[in-house]
Amino acid sequence: LILLGVWAATLSSALGSLLGAPRTMQALSRDRIFPRFLGRGFGRTNDPRIATALTFLVALGAILLGDLNMIAPVLSMFFLTSYGLLNLSAGLEGLIDSPSWRPEFRVHPAWSFAGSAGCFAVMLMINPEVVFAAIEASERLGQLNRHLCRPLDRVVPVADAAAPAVVEDDDDLELPAED
């Protein structure tokens, strides 16, 4: 009976990931974070077939590596990082009392910070080297993202830090000359 439960839980988790990941990939590609062709939908329900095929190939490649015990800590790190950063952002939003932060279930920010610290502590217990490698990799990905998005700075100008954010007096405002 226990073996049947383990198989059912494994199958449920695998199907959930195999069906949820392509939709997430489709949404990310529509937001132009992933290549646009991954977001293409088919049929009247807009099924992400290309993203589903890519998800299947990634999962198959992980299985063909042969040692799932090697993959499990890496996947655990991804999930713990997601949960830790989610808790950290929830704690910070609650702490600064942002007007855009309106959760239906309110929790004191200290609980969010405790959850975040717990996630990162468990990550260090699982494999500290992978944690530090992930931090380094995320920094490099951030640099790559800034490099790739630099052309967008020409299209969407960023406010100069030296310029005043608010105009105090309308008289000092220079308007273009009318012809």
XYZ file of N, CA and C in Angstrom:
537
model
N 0.823 -1.202 0.000
C 0.000 0.000 0.000
C 0.867 1.267 0.000
N 1.975 1.219 0.755
C 2.872 2.373 0.792
C 3.527 2.578 -0.571
N 3.947 1.491 -1.190
C 4.573 1.584 -2.510
C 3.600 2.168 -3.533
N 2.338 1.776 -3.468
C 1.327 2.320 -4.363
C 1.149 3.822 -4.137
N 1.185 4.254 -2.881
C 1.078 5.682 -2.563
C 2.264 6.474 -3.083
N 3.445 5.904 -2.961
C 4.648 6.575 -3.472
C 4.568 6.722 -4.989
N 4.142 5.658 -5.663
C 4.004 5.724 -7.123
C 2.956 6.754 -7.529
N 1.823 6.799 -6.817
C 0.762 7.750 -7.146
C 1.240 9.190 -6.925
N 1.951 9.432 -5.831
C 2.462 10.782 -5.559
C 3.498 11.195 -6.603
N 4.348 10.263 -7.002
C 5.366 10.547 -8.015
C 4.719 10.860 -9.354
N 3.746 10.050 -9.748
C 3.058 10.280 -11.018
C 2.307 11.604 -11.001
N 1.640 11.913 -9.893
C 0.911 13.173 -9.773
C 1.853 14.367 -9.881
N 2.974 14.304 -9.192
C 3.950 15.394 -9.239
C 4.542 15.545 -10.632
N 4.861 14.434 -11.282
C 5.436 14.489 -12.627
C 4.455 15.085 -13.623
N 3.201 14.646 -13.560
C 2.198 15.200 -14.481
C 1.938 16.675 -14.213
N 1.903 17.050 -12.938
C 1.710 18.464 -12.599
C 2.833 19.331 -13.140
N 4.057 18.852 -13.008
C 5.198 19.614 -13.525
C 5.215 19.637 -15.047
N 4.910 18.497 -15.659
C 4.944 18.412 -17.118
C 3.845 19.259 -17.756
N 2.740 19.468 -17.049
C 1.668 20.296 -17.593
C 1.758 21.748 -17.134
N 2.341 21.999 -15.962
C 2.443 23.369 -15.452
C 3.619 24.138 -16.017
N 4.737 23.469 -16.200
C 5.942 24.136 -16.700
C 5.753 24.736 -18.092
N 5.096 24.046 -19.035
C 4.923 24.660 -20.357
C 4.061 25.932 -20.316
N 3.049 25.955 -19.462
C 2.226 27.171 -19.339
C 3.039 28.320 -18.764
N 3.882 28.016 -17.789
C 4.759 29.045 -17.226
C 5.735 29.534 -18.282
N 6.302 28.604 -19.053
C 7.220 28.968 -20.117
C 6.515 29.808 -21.185
N 5.271 29.480 -21.481
C 4.485 30.241 -22.451
C 4.269 31.665 -21.948
N 3.937 31.814 -20.681
C 3.728 33.152 -20.118
C 5.026 33.953 -20.104
N 6.130 33.314 -19.767
C 7.416 34.013 -19.754
C 7.853 34.422 -21.153
N 7.520 33.618 -22.140
C 7.896 33.990 -23.503
C 6.992 35.111 -24.024
N 5.765 35.144 -23.582
C 4.887 36.248 -23.982
C 5.316 37.556 -23.337
N 5.966 37.466 -22.170
C 6.523 38.653 -21.524
C 7.911 38.977 -22.048
N 8.344 38.230 -23.064
C 9.633 38.413 -23.745
C 10.836 38.139 -22.853
N 10.658 37.232 -21.899
C 11.778 36.790 -21.080
C 12.430 35.582 -21.726
N 11.612 34.697 -22.286
C 12.078 33.560 -23.069
C 11.842 33.881 -24.545
N 12.467 33.120 -25.451
C 12.226 33.364 -26.879
C 10.736 33.271 -27.220
N 10.289 34.120 -28.136
C 8.870 34.247 -28.456
C 8.247 32.969 -29.013
N 9.022 32.168 -29.743
C 8.432 30.985 -30.368
C 7.955 29.970 -29.326
N 8.490 30.023 -28.097
C 8.044 29.101 -27.056
C 6.636 29.435 -26.559
N 6.178 30.652 -26.793
C 4.870 31.073 -26.316
C 3.743 30.812 -27.293
N 4.055 30.265 -28.435
C 3.023 30.037 -29.442
C 2.043 28.978 -28.961
N 0.762 29.302 -29.045
C -0.274 28.367 -28.629
C -0.982 27.770 -29.829
N -1.560 26.609 -29.627
C -2.252 25.902 -30.700
C -3.658 25.538 -30.247
N -4.575 25.518 -31.201
C -5.947 25.106 -30.907
C -6.733 26.206 -30.214
N -7.993 25.875 -29.911
C -8.831 26.904 -29.307
C -8.509 27.104 -27.826
N -7.797 26.157 -27.190
C -7.396 26.338 -25.792
C -5.983 26.889 -25.655
N -5.353 27.229 -26.790
C -4.033 27.865 -26.799
C -2.979 26.990 -26.110
N -2.958 25.708 -26.447
C -2.024 24.772 -25.820
C -0.589 25.069 -26.248
N 0.341 25.148 -25.280
C 1.752 25.430 -25.608
C 2.500 24.166 -26.013
N 2.291 23.701 -27.222
C 2.876 22.424 -27.657
C 4.396 22.487 -27.778
N 4.921 23.601 -28.257
C 6.377 23.720 -28.401
C 7.030 23.724 -27.024
N 6.451 24.471 -26.091
C 6.989 24.512 -24.727
C 6.846 23.154 -24.050
N 5.771 22.434 -24.335
C 5.589 21.096 -23.764
C 6.658 20.143 -24.289
N 6.965 20.222 -25.577
C 8.002 19.367 -26.151
C 9.364 19.692 -25.537
N 9.657 20.979 -25.363
C 10.930 21.362 -24.758
C 11.003 20.893 -23.302
N 9.905 21.025 -22.569
C 9.866 20.548 -21.186
C 10.094 19.048 -21.131
N 9.469 18.317 -22.047
C 9.649 16.867 -22.109
C 11.108 16.517 -22.389
N 11.733 17.233 -23.318
C 13.132 16.943 -23.656
C 14.061 17.240 -22.483
N 13.799 18.313 -21.757
C 14.624 18.627 -20.584
C 14.458 17.540 -19.522
N 13.213 17.123 -19.280
C 12.970 16.065 -18.295
C 13.602 14.750 -18.738
N 13.486 14.439 -20.004
C 14.075 13.203 -20.522
C 15.597 13.237 -20.395
N 16.198 14.381 -20.693
C 17.646 14.518 -20.550
C 18.095 14.328 -19.105
N 17.301 14.859 -18.171
C 17.641 14.682 -16.759
C 17.538 13.221 -16.350
N 16.536 12.529 -16.869
C 16.368 11.107 -16.536
C 17.483 10.280 -17.162
N 17.879 10.621 -18.385
C 18.917 9.857 -19.065
C 20.303 10.050 -18.452
N 20.461 11.092 -17.626
C 21.737 11.235 -16.922
C 21.991 10.034 -16.027
N 20.902 9.390 -15.602
C 21.039 8.130 -14.889
C 21.063 8.226 -13.385
N 21.571 9.292 -12.812
C 21.683 9.390 -11.366
C 20.734 10.469 -10.861
N 19.518 10.067 -10.506
C 18.533 11.039 -10.033
C 18.918 11.617 -8.679
N 19.768 10.906 -7.932
C 20.241 11.451 -6.656
C 21.151 12.653 -6.877
N 21.720 12.765 -8.060
C 22.536 13.928 -8.380
C 21.642 15.129 -8.703
N 20.477 14.871 -9.286
C 19.579 15.933 -9.710
C 18.717 16.447 -8.557
N 18.378 15.585 -7.615
C 17.469 15.939 -6.525
C 17.942 17.152 -5.711
N 19.214 17.242 -5.306
C 19.631 18.438 -4.555
C 19.544 19.721 -5.380
N 19.803 19.614 -6.665
C 19.714 20.800 -7.517
C 18.273 21.288 -7.601
N 17.342 20.345 -7.800
C 15.932 20.721 -7.838
C 15.473 21.275 -6.500
N 15.959 20.687 -5.420
C 15.617 21.197 -4.087
C 16.105 22.629 -3.925
N 17.290 22.916 -4.457
C 17.827 24.278 -4.375
C 16.931 25.259 -5.128
N 16.451 24.874 -6.308
C 15.567 25.751 -7.071
C 14.300 26.064 -6.287
N 13.684 25.034 -5.732
C 12.451 25.245 -4.986
C 12.699 26.064 -3.727
N 13.755 25.734 -2.989
C 14.046 26.485 -1.767
C 14.400 27.934 -2.066
N 15.097 28.181 -3.179
C 15.394 29.552 -3.569
C 14.112 30.301 -3.889
N 13.213 29.664 -4.619
C 11.938 30.297 -4.954
C 11.143 30.632 -3.709
N 11.011 29.655 -2.804
C 10.242 29.883 -1.588
C 10.919 30.912 -0.691
N 12.241 30.851 -0.600
C 12.969 31.806 0.235
C 12.824 33.230 -0.259
N 12.972 33.422 -1.575
C 12.835 34.773 -2.129
C 11.395 35.268 -2.072
N 10.441 34.362 -2.229
C 9.037 34.738 -2.097
C 8.745 35.201 -0.671
N 9.243 34.461 0.318
C 9.066 34.874 1.708
C 9.779 36.187 1.998
N 10.978 36.349 1.456
C 11.720 37.589 1.670
C 10.978 38.781 1.083
N 10.478 38.637 -0.141
C 9.749 39.756 -0.753
C 8.441 40.032 -0.019
N 7.754 38.982 0.459
C 6.518 39.192 1.232
C 6.827 39.910 2.533
N 7.918 39.539 3.183
C 8.305 40.213 4.421
C 8.657 41.666 4.197
N 9.404 41.947 3.128
C 9.784 43.330 2.837
C 8.568 44.172 2.457
N 7.680 43.609 1.663
C 6.458 44.343 1.296
C 5.609 44.638 2.523
N 5.488 43.670 3.432
C 4.729 43.898 4.652
C 5.404 44.888 5.578
N 6.738 44.874 5.591
C 7.487 45.768 6.466
C 7.376 47.225 6.032
N 7.454 47.469 4.717
C 7.365 48.846 4.242
C 5.926 49.299 4.054
N 4.990 48.373 4.257
C 3.557 48.676 4.154
C 3.212 49.316 2.819
N 3.655 48.654 1.763
C 3.421 49.141 0.403
C 1.927 49.142 0.097
N 1.422 50.213 -0.519
C -0.010 50.249 -0.841
C -0.410 49.210 -1.884
N 0.531 48.751 -2.687
C 0.206 47.737 -3.687
C 0.205 46.325 -3.095
N 0.642 46.190 -1.853
C 0.697 44.886 -1.202
C -0.599 44.673 -0.422
N -1.479 43.867 -1.006
C -2.784 43.621 -0.392
C -3.074 42.122 -0.362
N -2.342 41.357 0.449
C -2.617 39.922 0.501
C -3.938 39.649 1.219
N -4.595 38.581 0.818
C -5.840 38.208 1.482
C -5.565 37.583 2.845
N -4.413 36.973 3.003
C -4.037 36.323 4.254
C -2.861 37.093 4.829
N -3.107 37.890 5.847
C -2.046 38.730 6.420
C -1.259 37.969 7.478
N 0.054 38.129 7.414
C 0.972 37.519 8.370
C 1.973 38.593 8.777
N 2.402 38.556 10.016
C 3.416 39.512 10.464
C 4.690 39.298 9.652
N 5.364 40.379 9.243
C 6.574 40.227 8.408
C 7.653 39.346 9.038
N 7.684 39.262 10.359
C 8.708 38.435 11.014
C 8.565 36.970 10.610
N 7.340 36.500 10.415
C 7.139 35.117 9.983
C 7.676 34.896 8.578
N 7.493 35.893 7.718
C 8.031 35.777 6.358
C 9.553 35.741 6.370
N 10.160 36.603 7.194
C 11.618 36.615 7.290
C 12.136 35.304 7.888
N 11.403 34.754 8.860
C 11.803 33.463 9.450
C 11.716 32.353 8.404
N 10.669 32.367 7.579
C 10.550 31.374 6.514
C 11.669 31.488 5.504
N 12.028 32.726 5.163
C 13.117 32.947 4.218
C 14.443 32.458 4.800
N 14.707 32.812 6.049
C 15.950 32.374 6.690
C 15.989 30.850 6.792
N 14.839 30.239 7.071
C 14.786 28.781 7.146
C 15.110 28.128 5.816
N 14.579 28.692 4.740
C 14.870 28.140 3.404
C 16.356 28.213 3.093
N 16.970 29.363 3.371
C 18.385 29.506 3.053
C 19.258 28.665 3.981
N 18.813 28.455 5.238
C 19.557 27.580 6.148
C 19.513 26.132 5.662
N 18.347 25.691 5.208
C 18.240 24.321 4.678
C 19.086 24.171 3.419
N 19.123 25.222 2.592
C 19.974 25.159 1.401
C 21.434 24.958 1.792
N 21.884 25.669 2.817
C 23.266 25.514 3.266
C 23.510 24.128 3.856
N 22.488 23.546 4.483
C 22.641 22.190 5.034
C 22.713 21.139 3.929
N 21.970 21.350 2.851
C 21.967 20.373 1.759
C 23.313 20.345 1.062
N 23.782 21.509 0.612
C 25.057 21.549 -0.100
C 25.531 22.998 -0.191
N 26.433 23.414 0.711
C 26.877 24.816 0.707
C 27.583 25.231 -0.582
N 28.316 24.301 -1.207
C 29.030 24.661 -2.431
C 28.064 25.029 -3.552
N 26.957 24.301 -3.635
C 25.970 24.583 -4.672
C 25.304 25.930 -4.415
N 25.088 26.270 -3.137
C 24.480 27.559 -2.802
C 25.367 28.692 -3.304
N 26.656 28.620 -2.999
C 27.559 29.688 -3.421
C 27.744 29.700 -4.936
N 27.727 28.541 -5.560
C 27.788 28.493 -7.028
C 26.532 29.095 -7.636
N 25.377 28.856 -7.013
C 24.131 29.429 -7.519
C 24.123 30.941 -7.379
N 24.672 31.447 -6.278
C 24.753 32.899 -6.092
C 25.646 33.506 -7.173
N 26.775 32.868 -7.429
C 27.681 33.350 -8.480
C 27.015 33.284 -9.847
N 26.311 32.181 -10.127
C 25.639 32.035 -11.417
C 24.530 33.073 -11.575
N 23.792 33.344 -10.504
C 22.722 34.344 -10.611
C 23.301 35.731 -10.837
N 24.449 36.022 -10.256
C 25.095 37.309 -10.494
C 25.522 37.421 -11.956
N 26.064 36.357 -12.502
C 26.475 36.388 -13.914
C 25.269 36.500 -14.840
N 24.172 35.812 -14.492
C 22.952 35.933 -15.296
C 22.395 37.348 -15.225
N 22.504 37.966 -14.049
C 22.062 39.354 -13.918
C 22.889 40.283 -14.785
N 24.194 40.048 -14.836
C 25.051 40.860 -15.693
C 24.701 40.646 -17.162
N 24.434 39.396 -17.536
C 24.052 39.101 -18.914
C 22.728 39.768 -19.248
N 21.776 39.703 -18.329
C 20.477 40.320 -18.547
C 20.622 41.833 -18.722
N 21.451 42.463 -17.879
C 21.669 43.914 -18.022
C 22.331 44.227 -19.365
N 23.249 43.355 -19.806
C 23.925 43.567 -21.080
C 22.947 43.417 -22.248
N 22.089 42.394 -22.166
C 21.131 42.170 -23.249
C 20.043 43.236 -23.279
N 19.689 43.778 -22.129
C 18.625 44.785 -22.073
C 19.145 46.194 -22.286
N 20.451 46.358 -22.414
C 21.017 47.686 -22.612
C 20.462 48.381 -23.855
N 20.231 47.671 -24.971
C 19.631 48.360 -26.119
C 18.253 48.940 -25.803
N 17.551 48.368 -24.838
C 16.240 48.903 -24.470
C 16.353 50.269 -23.800
N 17.530 50.574 -23.244
C 17.711 51.879 -22.613
C 17.570 53.006 -23.615
N 17.870 52.734 -24.872
C 17.721 53.769 -25.889
C 16.249 54.013 -26.203
N 15.444 52.951 -26.080
C 14.020 53.059 -26.386
C 13.250 53.619 -25.193
N 13.547 53.115 -24.001
C 12.866 53.562 -22.787
C 13.892 54.280 -21.932
N 13.906 55.616 -21.948
C 14.923 56.339 -21.186
C 14.709 56.186 -19.685
N 15.813 56.075 -18.968
C 15.785 55.980 -17.521
C 16.073 57.368 -16.972
N 15.342 57.756 -15.925
C 15.521 59.088 -15.347
C 16.929 59.227 -14.802
N 17.513 60.395 -15.020
C 18.847 60.690 -14.526
C 18.781 60.853 -13.013
N 19.710 60.239 -12.300
C 19.696 60.295 -10.839
C 19.956 61.712 -10.338
N 20.682 62.533 -11.119
C 20.984 63.897 -10.692
C 19.809 64.835 -10.928
N 18.885 64.473 -11.811
C 17.758 65.338 -12.116
C 16.716 65.258 -11.005
N 16.041 66.372 -10.713
C 15.012 66.329 -9.671
C 13.826 65.486 -10.127
N 13.287 64.700 -9.205
C 12.165 63.840 -9.533
C 10.858 64.610 -9.570
N 10.772 65.689 -8.781
C 9.541 66.477 -8.700
C 9.881 67.925 -8.998
N 9.083 68.553 -9.818
C 9.273 69.975 -10.116
C 8.558 70.768 -9.036
N 9.312 71.563 -8.292
C 8.743 72.321 -7.186
C 7.978 73.552 -7.669
N 8.520 74.231 -8.685
C 7.949 75.497 -9.109
C 7.729 75.443 -10.623
N 6.503 75.713 -11.065
C 6.208 75.665 -12.500
C 6.913 76.773 -13.273
N 7.300 77.871 -12.588
C 7.946 78.983 -13.271
C 9.327 78.600 -13.810
N 9.993 77.657 -13.155
C 11.330 77.239 -13.584
C 11.285 76.227 -14.705
N 10.113 75.776 -15.068
C 9.948 74.748 -16.092
C 10.146 75.362 -17.475
N 11.094 74.824 -18.239
C 11.350 75.342 -19.575
C 10.490 74.595 -20.569
N 9.673 75.310 -21.302
C 8.807 74.726 -22.297
C 9.371 74.974 -23.688
N 9.154 74.076 -24.613
C 9.653 74.325 -25.983
C 8.935 75.511 -26.605
N 9.653 76.245 -27.456
C 9.073 77.436 -28.116
C 8.050 77.007 -29.124
N 6.934 77.772 -29.166
C 5.887 77.477 -30.132
C 6.170 78.208 -31.424
N 5.900 77.586 -32.536
C 6.116 78.226 -33.856
C 4.856 78.826 -34.384
